[in-house]
PDB file of C-alpha atoms in Angstrom:
ATOM      1  CA  MET A   1     -20.127  74.468  21.117  1.00 96.00           C
ATOM      2  CA  ILE A   2     -17.784  76.097  23.488  1.00 98.00           C
ATOM      3  CA  ARG A   3     -17.839  80.044  23.438  1.00 98.00           C
ATOM      4  CA  SER A   4     -15.683  82.690  25.079  1.00 98.00           C
ATOM      5  CA  VAL A   5     -18.026  85.388  26.494  1.00 98.00           C
ATOM      6  CA  ILE A   6     -17.099  88.671  27.889  1.00 98.00           C
ATOM      7  CA  ARG A   7     -18.283  88.919  31.364  1.00 98.00           C
ATOM      8  CA  GLY A   8     -16.607  92.014  32.695  1.00 98.00           C
ATOM      9  CA  VAL A   9     -14.716  95.075  31.245  1.00 98.00           C
ATOM     10  CA  GLY A  10     -12.686  97.794  32.869  1.00 98.00           C
ATOM     11  CA  HIS A  11     -10.222 100.467  32.216  1.00 98.00           C
ATOM     12  CA  TYR A  12      -7.832 102.932  33.834  1.00 98.00           C
ATOM     13  CA  LEU A  13      -6.355 106.195  32.678  1.00 98.00           C
ATOM     14  CA  PRO A  14      -3.267 107.953  34.553  1.00 98.00           C
ATOM     15  CA  ASP A  15      -4.385 111.321  36.151  1.00 98.00           C
ATOM     16  CA  ARG A  16      -2.335 113.488  34.082  1.00 98.00           C
ATOM     17  CA  VAL A  17      -4.252 114.848  31.059  1.00 98.00           C
ATOM     18  CA  VAL A  18      -2.116 116.446  28.247  1.00 98.00           C
ATOM     19  CA  PRO A  19      -4.170 118.798  25.988  1.00 98.00           C
ATOM     20  CA  ASN A  20      -2.751 119.631  22.464  1.00 98.00           C
ATOM     21  CA  SER A  21      -1.819 122.927  23.596  1.00 97.00           C
ATOM     22  CA  TRP A  22       1.150 121.402  25.932  1.00 98.00           C
ATOM     23  CA  PHE A  23       3.098 120.647  22.508  1.00 98.00           C
ATOM     24  CA  GLU A  24       2.732 124.148  21.430  1.00 96.00           C
ATOM     25  CA  SER A  25       5.480 125.390  23.954  1.00 93.00           C
ATOM     26  CA  PHE A  26       8.223 123.165  22.365  1.00 97.00           C
ATOM     27  CA  LEU A  27       6.920 122.179  18.899  1.00 97.00           C
ATOM     28  CA  ASP A  28       5.872 123.775  15.766  1.00 96.00           C
ATOM     29  CA  THR A  29       2.510 122.660  16.055  1.00 96.00           C
ATOM     30  CA  SER A  30      -1.048 123.699  17.180  1.00 97.00           C
ATOM     31  CA  ASP A  31      -4.200 122.218  18.535  1.00 97.00           C
ATOM     32  CA  GLU A  32      -6.032 122.909  14.953  1.00 97.00           C
ATOM     33  CA  TRP A  33      -3.102 121.083  13.323  1.00 96.00           C
ATOM     34  CA  ILE A  34      -3.157 117.938  15.437  1.00 98.00           C
ATOM     35  CA  VAL A  35      -7.118 117.768  15.674  1.00 98.00           C
ATOM     36  CA  SER A  36      -7.403 118.149  11.811  1.00 97.00           C
ATOM     37  CA  ARG A  37      -4.805 115.436  11.037  1.00 94.00           C
ATOM     38  CA  SER A  38      -5.771 112.891  13.730  1.00 98.00           C
ATOM     39  CA  GLY A  39      -8.903 113.856  15.538  1.00 98.00           C
ATOM     40  CA  ILE A  40      -7.097 113.891  18.931  1.00 98.00           C
ATOM     41  CA  GLU A  41      -7.702 116.591  21.407  1.00 98.00           C
ATOM     42  CA  ARG A  42      -6.003 115.221  24.593  1.00 98.00           C
ATOM     43  CA  ARG A  43      -4.383 112.142  25.966  1.00 98.00           C
ATOM     44  CA  HIS A  44      -3.218 110.777  29.354  1.00 98.00           C
ATOM     45  CA  PHE A  45       0.537 110.212  30.476  1.00 98.00           C
ATOM     46  CA  ALA A  46       1.570 108.063  33.229  1.00 98.00           C
ATOM     47  CA  ALA A  47       3.135 109.773  36.190  1.00 98.00           C
ATOM     48  CA  GLU A  48       6.854 109.372  37.000  1.00 98.00           C
ATOM     49  CA  GLY A  49       7.305 105.871  38.524  1.00 98.00           C
ATOM     50  CA  GLN A  50       3.994 104.682  37.261  1.00 98.00           C
ATOM     51  CA  LEU A  51       4.485 101.414  35.310  1.00 98.00           C
ATOM     52  CA  THR A  52       2.583  99.530  32.689  1.00 99.00           C
ATOM     53  CA  SER A  53       1.734  97.020  35.153  1.00 99.00           C
ATOM     54  CA  ASP A  54       0.289  99.582  37.457  1.00 98.00           C
ATOM     55  CA  LEU A  55      -2.214 100.677  34.775  1.00 99.00           C
ATOM     56  CA  ALA A  56      -2.871  97.061  33.901  1.00 99.00           C
ATOM     57  CA  ILE A  57      -3.614  96.135  37.522  1.00 99.00           C
ATOM     58  CA  ARG A  58      -6.093  98.943  37.823  1.00 98.00           C
ATOM     59  CA  ALA A  59      -7.929  97.978  34.586  1.00 99.00           C
ATOM     60  CA  ALA A  60      -7.887  94.342  35.602  1.00 98.00           C
ATOM     61  CA  ARG A  61      -9.546  95.001  38.868  1.00 98.00           C
ATOM     62  CA  ALA A  62     -12.389  97.174  37.298  1.00 98.00           C
ATOM     63  CA  ALA A  63     -12.995  94.227  34.863  1.00 98.00           C
ATOM     64  CA  LEU A  64     -12.997  91.602  37.767  1.00 98.00           C
ATOM     65  CA  ALA A  65     -15.405  93.845  39.814  1.00 98.00           C
ATOM     66  CA  GLY A  66     -17.747  94.233  36.783  1.00 97.00           C
ATOM     67  CA  ALA A  67     -17.725  90.511  36.419  1.00 98.00           C
ATOM     68  CA  GLY A  68     -18.304  89.732  40.053  1.00 98.00           C
ATOM     69  CA  ILE A  69     -15.147  87.437  39.941  1.00 97.00           C
ATOM     70  CA  GLU A  70     -12.372  87.213  42.485  1.00 97.00           C
ATOM     71  CA  ALA A  71      -8.785  87.087  41.037  1.00 98.00           C
ATOM     72  CA  ASP A  72      -8.004  83.607  42.177  1.00 96.00           C
ATOM     73  CA  ALA A  73     -10.950  82.344  40.102  1.00 98.00           C
ATOM     74  CA  VAL A  74      -9.044  83.167  36.928  1.00 98.00           C
ATOM     75  CA  ASP A  75      -6.986  80.720  35.196  1.00 98.00           C
ATOM     76  CA  ALA A  76      -4.740  83.010  32.993  1.00 98.00           C
ATOM     77  CA  VAL A  77      -3.595  86.479  32.528  1.00 99.00           C
ATOM     78  CA  ILE A  78      -2.569  87.693  29.011  1.00 99.00           C
ATOM     79  CA  VAL A  79      -1.169  91.199  28.736  1.00 99.00           C
ATOM     80  CA  ALA A  80      -0.740  92.878  25.334  1.00 99.00           C
ATOM     81  CA  THR A  81       1.957  95.424  25.452  1.00 98.00           C
ATOM     82  CA  SER A  82       4.872  96.952  23.544  1.00 98.00           C
ATOM     83  CA  THR A  83       6.154  98.998  26.689  1.00 98.00           C
ATOM     84  CA  PRO A  84       6.563  96.130  29.226  1.00 98.00           C
ATOM     85  CA  ASP A  85       8.001  97.006  32.724  1.00 98.00           C
ATOM     86  CA  LEU A  86      11.180  94.929  32.298  1.00 98.00           C
ATOM     87  CA  THR A  87      12.810  92.845  29.367  1.00 97.00           C
ATOM     88  CA  PHE A  88      11.770  90.134  31.498  1.00 98.00           C
ATOM     89  CA  PRO A  89       9.774  88.644  33.249  1.00 98.00           C
ATOM     90  CA  ALA A  90       6.581  89.178  31.395  1.00 98.00           C
ATOM     91  CA  THR A  91       4.616  92.098  32.683  1.00 98.00           C
ATOM     92  CA  ALA A  92       1.423  89.614  32.919  1.00 99.00           C
ATOM     93  CA  THR A  93       3.343  87.986  35.751  1.00 98.00           C
ATOM     94  CA  ILE A  94       3.888  91.242  37.392  1.00 98.00           C
ATOM     95  CA  VAL A  95       0.074  91.873  36.983  1.00 98.00           C
ATOM     96  CA  GLN A  96      -0.823  88.348  38.174  1.00 98.00           C
ATOM     97  CA  ALA A  97       1.135  89.054  41.542  1.00 98.00           C
ATOM     98  CA  GLY A  98      -0.387  92.455  41.843  1.00 98.00           C
ATOM     99  CA  LEU A  99      -3.842  91.117  41.763  1.00 98.00           C
ATOM    100  CA  GLY A 100      -3.098  88.585  44.453  1.00 97.00           C
ATOM    101  CA  MET A 101      -3.552  85.534  42.106  1.00 97.00           C
ATOM    102  CA  THR A 102      -1.704  82.336  43.556  1.00 93.00           C
ATOM    103  CA  ARG A 103      -2.702  79.995  40.705  1.00 94.00           C
ATOM    104  CA  GLY A 104      -2.886  79.867  36.921  1.00 97.00           C
ATOM    105  CA  PHE A 105      -0.433  81.158  34.440  1.00 98.00           C
ATOM    106  CA  ALA A 106       0.529  84.586  32.816  1.00 98.00           C
ATOM    107  CA  PHE A 107       2.218  85.778  29.718  1.00 98.00           C
ATOM    108  CA  ASP A 108       2.541  88.676  27.563  1.00 98.00           C
ATOM    109  CA  VAL A 109       1.621  89.137  23.698  1.00 98.00           C
ATOM    110  CA  GLN A 110       3.678  91.762  21.475  1.00 98.00           C
ATOM    111  CA  ALA A 111       1.737  92.681  18.209  1.00 98.00           C
ATOM    112  CA  VAL A 112       1.822  96.496  18.872  1.00 98.00           C
ATOM    113  CA  CYS A 113      -1.364  98.204  18.181  1.00 98.00           C
ATOM    114  CA  ALA A 114      -2.799  94.692  17.138  1.00 98.00           C
ATOM    115  CA  GLY A 115      -1.887  93.212  20.348  1.00 98.00           C
ATOM    116  CA  PHE A 116      -5.176  93.021  22.084  1.00 99.00           C
ATOM    117  CA  VAL A 117      -6.813  91.436  18.957  1.00 98.00           C
ATOM    118  CA  TYR A 118      -4.049  88.805  19.084  1.00 99.00           C
ATOM    119  CA  ALA A 119      -4.337  88.388  22.942  1.00 99.00           C
ATOM    120  CA  LEU A 120      -8.147  87.979  22.461  1.00 98.00           C
ATOM    121  CA  ALA A 121      -7.749  85.179  19.823  1.00 98.00           C
ATOM    122  CA  ASN A 122      -5.237  83.532  21.996  1.00 98.00           C
ATOM    123  CA  ALA A 123      -7.460  83.576  25.007  1.00 98.00           C
ATOM    124  CA  ASP A 124     -10.412  82.209  22.930  1.00 98.00           C
ATOM    125  CA  SER A 125      -8.147  79.266  21.784  1.00 98.00           C
ATOM    126  CA  LEU A 126      -7.077  78.571  25.364  1.00 98.00           C
ATOM    127  CA  ILE A 127     -10.850  78.474  26.599  1.00 98.00           C
ATOM    128  CA  LYS A 128     -11.983  76.306  23.512  1.00 98.00           C
ATOM    129  CA  SER A 129      -8.954  73.747  24.126  1.00 98.00           C
ATOM    130  CA  GLY A 130      -9.848  73.439  27.739  1.00 98.00           C
ATOM    131  CA  GLN A 131      -6.670  74.880  28.940  1.00 98.00           C
ATOM    132  CA  ALA A 132      -8.618  77.746  30.867  1.00 98.00           C
ATOM    133  CA  GLU A 133     -12.130  78.668  31.899  1.00 98.00           C
ATOM    134  CA  ARG A 134     -11.568  82.336  32.532  1.00 98.00           C
ATOM    135  CA  VAL A 135      -9.073  84.493  31.182  1.00 98.00           C
ATOM    136  CA  LEU A 136      -8.109  88.203  31.864  1.00 98.00           C
ATOM    137  CA  VAL A 137      -6.919  89.760  28.597  1.00 99.00           C
ATOM    138  CA  ILE A 138      -5.469  93.146  29.069  1.00 99.00           C
ATOM    139  CA  GLY A 139      -3.924  95.810  26.795  1.00 99.00           C
ATOM    140  CA  ALA A 140      -1.727  98.285  28.676  1.00 99.00           C
ATOM    141  CA  GLU A 141       0.773 100.842  27.448  1.00 99.00           C
ATOM    142  CA  THR A 142       3.004 103.635  28.320  1.00 98.00           C
ATOM    143  CA  PHE A 143       3.924 104.928  24.923  1.00 98.00           C
ATOM    144  CA  SER A 144       5.026 108.272  26.441  1.00 98.00           C
ATOM    145  CA  ARG A 145       8.141 106.390  27.454  1.00 98.00           C
ATOM    146  CA  ILE A 146       9.268 105.890  23.799  1.00 98.00           C
ATOM    147  CA  MET A 147       8.449 109.273  22.163  1.00 98.00           C
ATOM    148  CA  ASN A 148      10.945 111.159  20.313  1.00 98.00           C
ATOM    149  CA  TRP A 149       9.639 114.755  21.643  1.00 98.00           C
ATOM    150  CA  GLU A 150      11.298 116.370  18.630  1.00 97.00           C
ATOM    151  CA  ASP A 151       9.163 114.738  16.037  1.00 97.00           C
ATOM    152  CA  ARG A 152       5.895 116.322  15.861  1.00 94.00           C
ATOM    153  CA  SER A 153       4.409 113.914  13.320  1.00 95.00           C
ATOM    154  CA  THR A 154       4.498 110.968  16.027  1.00 97.00           C
ATOM    155  CA  CYS A 155       4.730 112.410  19.558  1.00 98.00           C
ATOM    156  CA  VAL A 156       1.396 114.146  19.568  1.00 98.00           C
ATOM    157  CA  LEU A 157      -0.509 111.109  18.649  1.00 98.00           C
ATOM    158  CA  PHE A 158       0.138 108.783  21.436  1.00 98.00           C
ATOM    159  CA  GLY A 159      -1.152 108.286  25.104  1.00 98.00           C
ATOM    160  CA  ASP A 160      -0.898 105.939  27.925  1.00 99.00           C
ATOM    161  CA  GLY A 161      -3.812 103.757  29.464  1.00 98.00           C
ATOM    162  CA  ALA A 162      -5.066 100.196  30.011  1.00 99.00           C
ATOM    163  CA  GLY A 163      -8.229  98.270  29.371  1.00 99.00           C
ATOM    164  CA  ALA A 164      -9.290  94.755  30.360  1.00 99.00           C
ATOM    165  CA  VAL A 165     -11.747  92.256  29.789  1.00 98.00           C
ATOM    166  CA  LEU A 166     -12.758  88.982  31.432  1.00 98.00           C
ATOM    167  CA  LEU A 167     -13.420  86.028  29.180  1.00 98.00           C
ATOM    168  CA  GLU A 168     -15.322  82.982  30.469  1.00 98.00           C
ATOM    169  CA  ARG A 169     -16.311  79.717  29.091  1.00 98.00           C
ATOM    170  CA  ALA A 170     -19.858  79.201  28.138  1.00 98.00           C
ATOM    171  CA  THR A 171     -21.698  76.799  25.849  1.00 97.00           C
ATOM    172  CA  GLY A 172     -23.802  77.797  22.631  1.00 96.00           C
ATOM    173  CA  ASP A 173     -25.655  76.262  19.934  1.00 97.00           C
ATOM    174  CA  GLY A 174     -22.783  76.622  17.385  1.00 96.00           C
ATOM    175  CA  THR A 175     -24.704  79.370  15.410  1.00 97.00           C
ATOM    176  CA  ASN A 176     -23.639  82.957  14.982  1.00 97.00           C
ATOM    177  CA  ALA A 177     -26.683  83.986  17.388  1.00 97.00           C
ATOM    178  CA  ASP A 178     -24.439  82.390  20.350  1.00 98.00           C
ATOM    179  CA  ARG A 179     -23.084  85.007  22.683  1.00 98.00           C
ATOM    180  CA  GLY A 180     -19.198  85.107  22.695  1.00 98.00           C
ATOM    181  CA  ILE A 181     -16.332  85.211  20.263  1.00 98.00           C
ATOM    182  CA  LEU A 182     -17.695  83.891  16.846  1.00 98.00           C
ATOM    183  CA  ALA A 183     -14.505  84.134  14.690  1.00 98.00           C
ATOM    184  CA  THR A 184     -11.022  85.606  14.795  1.00 98.00           C
ATOM    185  CA  ASP A 185      -8.865  86.705  11.799  1.00 98.00           C
ATOM    186  CA  LEU A 186      -5.173  87.267  12.251  1.00 98.00           C
ATOM    187  CA  HIS A 187      -2.396  88.437   9.799  1.00 98.00           C
ATOM    188  CA  SER A 188       1.137  89.744   9.785  1.00 98.00           C
ATOM    189  CA  ASP A 189       3.666  90.824   7.023  1.00 98.00           C
ATOM    190  CA  GLY A 190       7.268  91.537   8.215  1.00 98.00           C
ATOM    191  CA  ARG A 191       8.187  93.179   4.964  1.00 98.00           C
ATOM    192  CA  TYR A 192       6.665  96.440   6.226  1.00 98.00           C
ATOM    193  CA  ARG A 193       8.297  96.370   9.462  1.00 97.00           C
ATOM    194  CA  GLU A 194      10.273  99.491   8.734  1.00 97.00           C
ATOM    195  CA  ILE A 195       7.231 101.805   8.326  1.00 98.00           C
ATOM    196  CA  LEU A 196       6.402 101.431  11.968  1.00 98.00           C
ATOM    197  CA  GLN A 197       8.959 100.640  14.540  1.00 98.00           C
ATOM    198  CA  VAL A 198      11.012 101.568  17.556  1.00 98.00           C
ATOM    199  CA  SER A 199      14.629 102.225  16.907  1.00 96.00           C
ATOM    200  CA  GLY A 200      15.966 100.465  19.972  1.00 97.00           C
ATOM    201  CA  GLY A 201      16.004  96.904  21.306  1.00 96.00           C
ATOM    202  CA  VAL A 202      17.815  94.518  23.752  1.00 96.00           C
ATOM    203  CA  SER A 203      19.683  92.664  20.845  1.00 97.00           C
ATOM    204  CA  ALA A 204      19.926  95.566  18.406  1.00 96.00           C
ATOM    205  CA  SER A 205      21.059  98.342  20.276  1.00 96.00           C
ATOM    206  CA  GLN A 206      20.810  97.700  24.099  1.00 96.00           C
ATOM    207  CA  THR A 207      18.559 100.782  24.166  1.00 95.00           C
ATOM    208  CA  THR A 208      15.022 101.551  24.505  1.00 94.00           C
ATOM    209  CA  GLY A 209      14.697 103.586  21.433  1.00 97.00           C
ATOM    210  CA  HIS A 210      12.191 105.913  19.929  1.00 98.00           C
ATOM    211  CA  LEU A 211       9.057 105.293  17.814  1.00 98.00           C
ATOM    212  CA  MET A 212       9.426 105.956  14.189  1.00 97.00           C
ATOM    213  CA  MET A 213       6.517 106.038  11.652  1.00 97.00           C
ATOM    214  CA  ALA A 214       6.024 106.612   7.950  1.00 97.00           C
ATOM    215  CA  GLY A 215       2.431 107.954   8.339  1.00 95.00           C
ATOM    216  CA  LYS A 216       1.328 108.067   4.860  1.00 95.00           C
ATOM    217  CA  GLU A 217       2.471 104.442   4.200  1.00 97.00           C
ATOM    218  CA  VAL A 218       0.876 103.319   7.388  1.00 97.00           C
ATOM    219  CA  PHE A 219      -2.346 105.069   6.513  1.00 97.00           C
ATOM    220  CA  ARG A 220      -2.771 103.363   3.098  1.00 95.00           C
ATOM    221  CA  HIS A 221      -2.045  99.812   4.509  1.00 97.00           C
ATOM    222  CA  ALA A 222      -4.449 100.448   7.589  1.00 98.00           C
ATOM    223  CA  VAL A 223      -7.542 101.265   5.587  1.00 98.00           C
ATOM    224  CA  ASP A 224      -7.196  98.501   3.240  1.00 98.00           C
ATOM    225  CA  LYS A 225      -6.259  95.850   5.607  1.00 98.00           C
ATOM    226  CA  LEU A 226      -8.654  96.731   8.301  1.00 98.00           C
ATOM    227  CA  ALA A 227     -11.577  96.728   5.792  1.00 98.00           C
ATOM    228  CA  GLN A 228     -10.405  93.462   4.454  1.00 98.00           C
ATOM    229  CA  THR A 229      -9.694  91.535   7.853  1.00 98.00           C
ATOM    230  CA  THR A 230     -13.277  92.863   9.038  1.00 98.00           C
ATOM    231  CA  THR A 231     -14.943  91.301   5.954  1.00 98.00           C
ATOM    232  CA  ASP A 232     -12.871  88.124   6.417  1.00 98.00           C
ATOM    233  CA  VAL A 233     -13.792  87.603  10.037  1.00 98.00           C
ATOM    234  CA  LEU A 234     -17.627  88.215   9.267  1.00 98.00           C
ATOM    235  CA  ALA A 235     -17.330  85.631   6.429  1.00 98.00           C
ATOM    236  CA  LYS A 236     -15.764  83.247   8.768  1.00 98.00           C
ATOM    237  CA  ALA A 237     -18.808  83.788  11.188  1.00 98.00           C
ATOM    238  CA  GLY A 238     -21.409  83.680   8.351  1.00 98.00           C
ATOM    239  CA  LEU A 239     -22.295  87.244   8.714  1.00 98.00           C
ATOM    240  CA  THR A 240     -21.909  90.462   6.711  1.00 97.00           C
ATOM    241  CA  ALA A 241     -21.098  93.924   7.321  1.00 97.00           C
ATOM    242  CA  ALA A 242     -24.597  94.950   7.164  1.00 97.00           C
ATOM    243  CA  GLU A 243     -25.482  92.978  10.293  1.00 98.00           C
ATOM    244  CA  ILE A 244     -22.927  94.581  12.520  1.00 98.00           C
ATOM    245  CA  ASP A 245     -24.322  96.725  15.401  1.00 98.00           C
ATOM    246  CA  ARG A 246     -20.963  98.178  16.593  1.00 98.00           C
ATOM    247  CA  VAL A 247     -17.495  98.288  15.487  1.00 98.00           C
ATOM    248  CA  VAL A 248     -15.026  99.038  18.198  1.00 98.00           C
ATOM    249  CA  PRO A 249     -11.848  99.738  16.128  1.00 98.00           C
ATOM    250  CA  HIS A 250      -8.122 100.570  17.269  1.00 98.00           C
ATOM    251  CA  GLN A 251      -8.296 104.206  18.053  1.00 98.00           C
ATOM    252  CA  ALA A 252      -5.271 105.470  16.172  1.00 97.00           C
ATOM    253  CA  ASN A 253      -6.454 108.312  13.929  1.00 96.00           C
ATOM    254  CA  ILE A 254      -9.983 109.548  13.140  1.00 98.00           C
ATOM    255  CA  ARG A 255      -9.277 109.543   9.520  1.00 98.00           C
ATOM    256  CA  ILE A 256      -8.375 105.798   9.371  1.00 98.00           C
ATOM    257  CA  ILE A 257     -11.382 104.982  11.594  1.00 98.00           C
ATOM    258  CA  THR A 258     -13.792 107.143   9.063  1.00 98.00           C
ATOM    259  CA  ARG A 259     -12.224 105.754   5.790  1.00 98.00           C
ATOM    260  CA  THR A 260     -12.476 102.201   7.084  1.00 98.00           C
ATOM    261  CA  ALA A 261     -16.182 102.506   8.112  1.00 98.00           C
ATOM    262  CA  GLN A 262     -16.784 104.155   4.500  1.00 98.00           C
ATOM    263  CA  LYS A 263     -15.050 101.249   2.718  1.00 98.00           C
ATOM    264  CA  LEU A 264     -17.085  98.722   4.712  1.00 98.00           C
ATOM    265  CA  GLY A 265     -20.227 100.820   4.024  1.00 98.00           C
ATOM    266  CA  LEU A 266     -20.871 101.595   7.820  1.00 98.00           C
ATOM    267  CA  PRO A 267     -22.339 104.668   9.113  1.00 98.00           C
ATOM    268  CA  MET A 268     -20.241 106.415  11.892  1.00 98.00           C
ATOM    269  CA  GLU A 269     -23.132 105.981  14.207  1.00 98.00           C
ATOM    270  CA  LYS A 270     -22.189 102.429  14.591  1.00 98.00           C
ATOM    271  CA  VAL A 271     -18.492 103.057  15.420  1.00 98.00           C
ATOM    272  CA  VAL A 272     -17.373 103.706  18.793  1.00 98.00           C
ATOM    273  CA  VAL A 273     -14.897 106.432  18.853  1.00 98.00           C
ATOM    274  CA  THR A 274     -12.630 107.512  21.841  1.00 98.00           C
ATOM    275  CA  VAL A 275      -9.433 108.752  20.156  1.00 98.00           C
ATOM    276  CA  ALA A 276     -10.326 112.332  20.806  1.00 98.00           C
ATOM    277  CA  ASP A 277      -9.976 111.899  24.629  1.00 98.00           C
ATOM    278  CA  HIS A 278      -7.276 109.159  24.740  1.00 98.00           C
ATOM    279  CA  GLY A 279      -5.032 109.472  21.492  1.00 98.00           C
ATOM    280  CA  ASN A 280      -3.533 106.181  20.203  1.00 98.00           C
ATOM    281  CA  THR A 281      -2.896 103.928  23.319  1.00 98.00           C
ATOM    282  CA  SER A 282      -1.844 101.196  20.956  1.00 98.00           C
ATOM    283  CA  ALA A 283      -2.763  97.572  22.537  1.00 98.00           C
ATOM    284  CA  ALA A 284      -4.856  99.335  25.234  1.00 99.00           C
ATOM    285  CA  SER A 285      -7.045 101.235  22.761  1.00 98.00           C
ATOM    286  CA  ILE A 286      -9.709  98.596  21.904  1.00 98.00           C
ATOM    287  CA  PRO A 287     -10.292  97.345  25.570  1.00 98.00           C
ATOM    288  CA  LEU A 288     -10.326 100.930  26.544  1.00 98.00           C
ATOM    289  CA  ALA A 289     -12.900 101.911  23.908  1.00 98.00           C
ATOM    290  CA  LEU A 290     -15.006  98.695  24.953  1.00 98.00           C
ATOM    291  CA  SER A 291     -15.065  99.854  28.649  1.00 98.00           C
ATOM    292  CA  VAL A 292     -15.990 103.298  27.715  1.00 98.00           C
ATOM    293  CA  ALA A 293     -18.660 102.099  25.324  1.00 98.00           C
ATOM    294  CA  VAL A 294     -20.194 100.102  28.190  1.00 98.00           C
ATOM    295  CA  GLU A 295     -20.258 103.148  30.282  1.00 98.00           C
ATOM    296  CA  ARG A 296     -21.904 105.179  27.581  1.00 97.00           C
ATOM    297  CA  GLU A 297     -24.618 102.331  27.146  1.00 97.00           C
ATOM    298  CA  GLN A 298     -23.377 101.925  23.534  1.00 98.00           C
ATOM    299  CA  LEU A 299     -23.366  98.151  23.789  1.00 98.00           C
ATOM    300  CA  ARG A 300     -26.396  96.072  24.414  1.00 97.00           C
ATOM    301  CA  ARG A 301     -26.597  92.473  24.971  1.00 97.00           C
ATOM    302  CA  GLY A 302     -26.812  90.406  21.844  1.00 98.00           C
ATOM    303  CA  ASP A 303     -25.064  93.150  19.640  1.00 98.00           C
ATOM    304  CA  LEU A 304     -22.895  91.925  16.949  1.00 98.00           C
ATOM    305  CA  VAL A 305     -19.575  93.753  17.701  1.00 98.00           C
ATOM    306  CA  VAL A 306     -16.276  93.561  15.542  1.00 98.00           C
ATOM    307  CA  THR A 307     -12.953  94.855  16.836  1.00 98.00           C
ATOM    308  CA  GLU A 308     -10.127  95.398  14.442  1.00 98.00           C
ATOM    309  CA  ALA A 309      -6.614  96.723  14.619  1.00 98.00           C
ATOM    310  CA  ILE A 310      -3.312  97.030  12.750  1.00 98.00           C
ATOM    311  CA  GLY A 311       0.074  97.873  14.213  1.00 98.00           C
ATOM    312  CA  GLY A 312       3.792  97.549  13.705  1.00 98.00           C
ATOM    313  CA  GLY A 313       4.988  94.397  12.099  1.00 97.00           C
ATOM    314  CA  LEU A 314       2.872  94.971  10.239  1.00 98.00           C
ATOM    315  CA  ALA A 315       0.465  93.016  12.280  1.00 98.00           C
ATOM    316  CA  TRP A 316      -3.293  93.215  11.988  1.00 98.00           C
ATOM    317  CA  GLY A 317      -6.558  91.342  12.639  1.00 98.00           C
ATOM    318  CA  ALA A 318     -10.026  91.315  13.707  1.00 99.00           C
ATOM    319  CA  VAL A 319     -12.508  89.784  16.056  1.00 99.00           C
ATOM    320  CA  ALA A 320     -16.144  89.149  15.726  1.00 98.00           C
ATOM    321  CA  LEU A 321     -18.280  88.510  18.801  1.00 98.00           C
ATOM    322  CA  ARG A 322     -21.895  88.533  20.137  1.00 98.00           C
ATOM    323  CA  TRP A 323     -22.096  90.815  23.191  1.00 98.00           C
TER     324      TRP A 323
END
C-alpha cells in the first residue's frame, strides 16, 4: 500500500515578539486576563512589508533541509492560508518561485484554521493517486493584517507564522503499523459561517475586512467537533484514543485544547502545546507545533500522532499518522 510519510518539518516565526503587555497601552485588558482566557503569553507579528509568502518560503526551506531534498525534487506545493499575498495568483505559486522550483504545480487551500489538515489530506490523495511523489504542505498566516485592534476579544488571540512538512511516497504493508498517513477525516457546515468570519472580501465589499468571532459559540462547537473527528479518524485507521502517543492540535486556546483532551480521555502529557508562545496562527499552528515538537524531541519514530483543527466555515477535521 502507498503511504504518505513526513520526511521533513520546518517553521519560521517573524522576529517581532509581542507580549500581552503590549495591548495594555490601548485596550482595557491585561496579561492576566489574556492568559486566563486563552493561555497565550506572547505572539509574533510580521514586519512591515513581510508577506505570507515570505514566511512560507522560510518554513519550506527548513523542511526541505530537514529532509535533505532539493526544491526541484518536489512535485507539488500546497499552501494553506486565509491571508494570501494577493487575490491571485495563489500564494503557493509565489512560494514555488521563491524556492527556485522550475517544475511541478502549486495551489492554495482555504479552510481557515483547519486549512493545514485539509491540505495534508489533499496532499495524501495526490500521492496515493500517483499525481505526485513529494509534496510540500505549508500553513502560513499574517493574521495581524486582519485584526480589529479595538476588539479585545479577538485581537489578543492571533499571531503570524508558518510551518511546513515534506510528504513523500512510501510503501507499507497496509496495516496501522505503517509509517505515514493512516486516515483522514474532513467536515464542514456552512450554517455556522457567521460565528467566525472576516467582514470583507473581493465580491462582498472589495475590502480586506476584519476578523469577527462569537467566542462562546466557537468554543462549544470546537470541543465537541474536535473530539468527534479525532474519534472518527482513529476508527477509520482501526485504532482507539488509548493508542495515541501524541496529539498535535490546532493551537487556538488552551481551554479548547484541555477540554478536548479530557473528552478523549487523554492526559495533557500526550498533547503538544505551543499556544503560549505563538498565539493562534490559524493554518500555520499545526505544522508550527509539529516542527517545535521535533525540536523538543517530543516525537519519536513509530509514534501514533493525531492532528486536529477547527476553523471558520465551520470547517474541521483530523489526520492520523504514524511518525
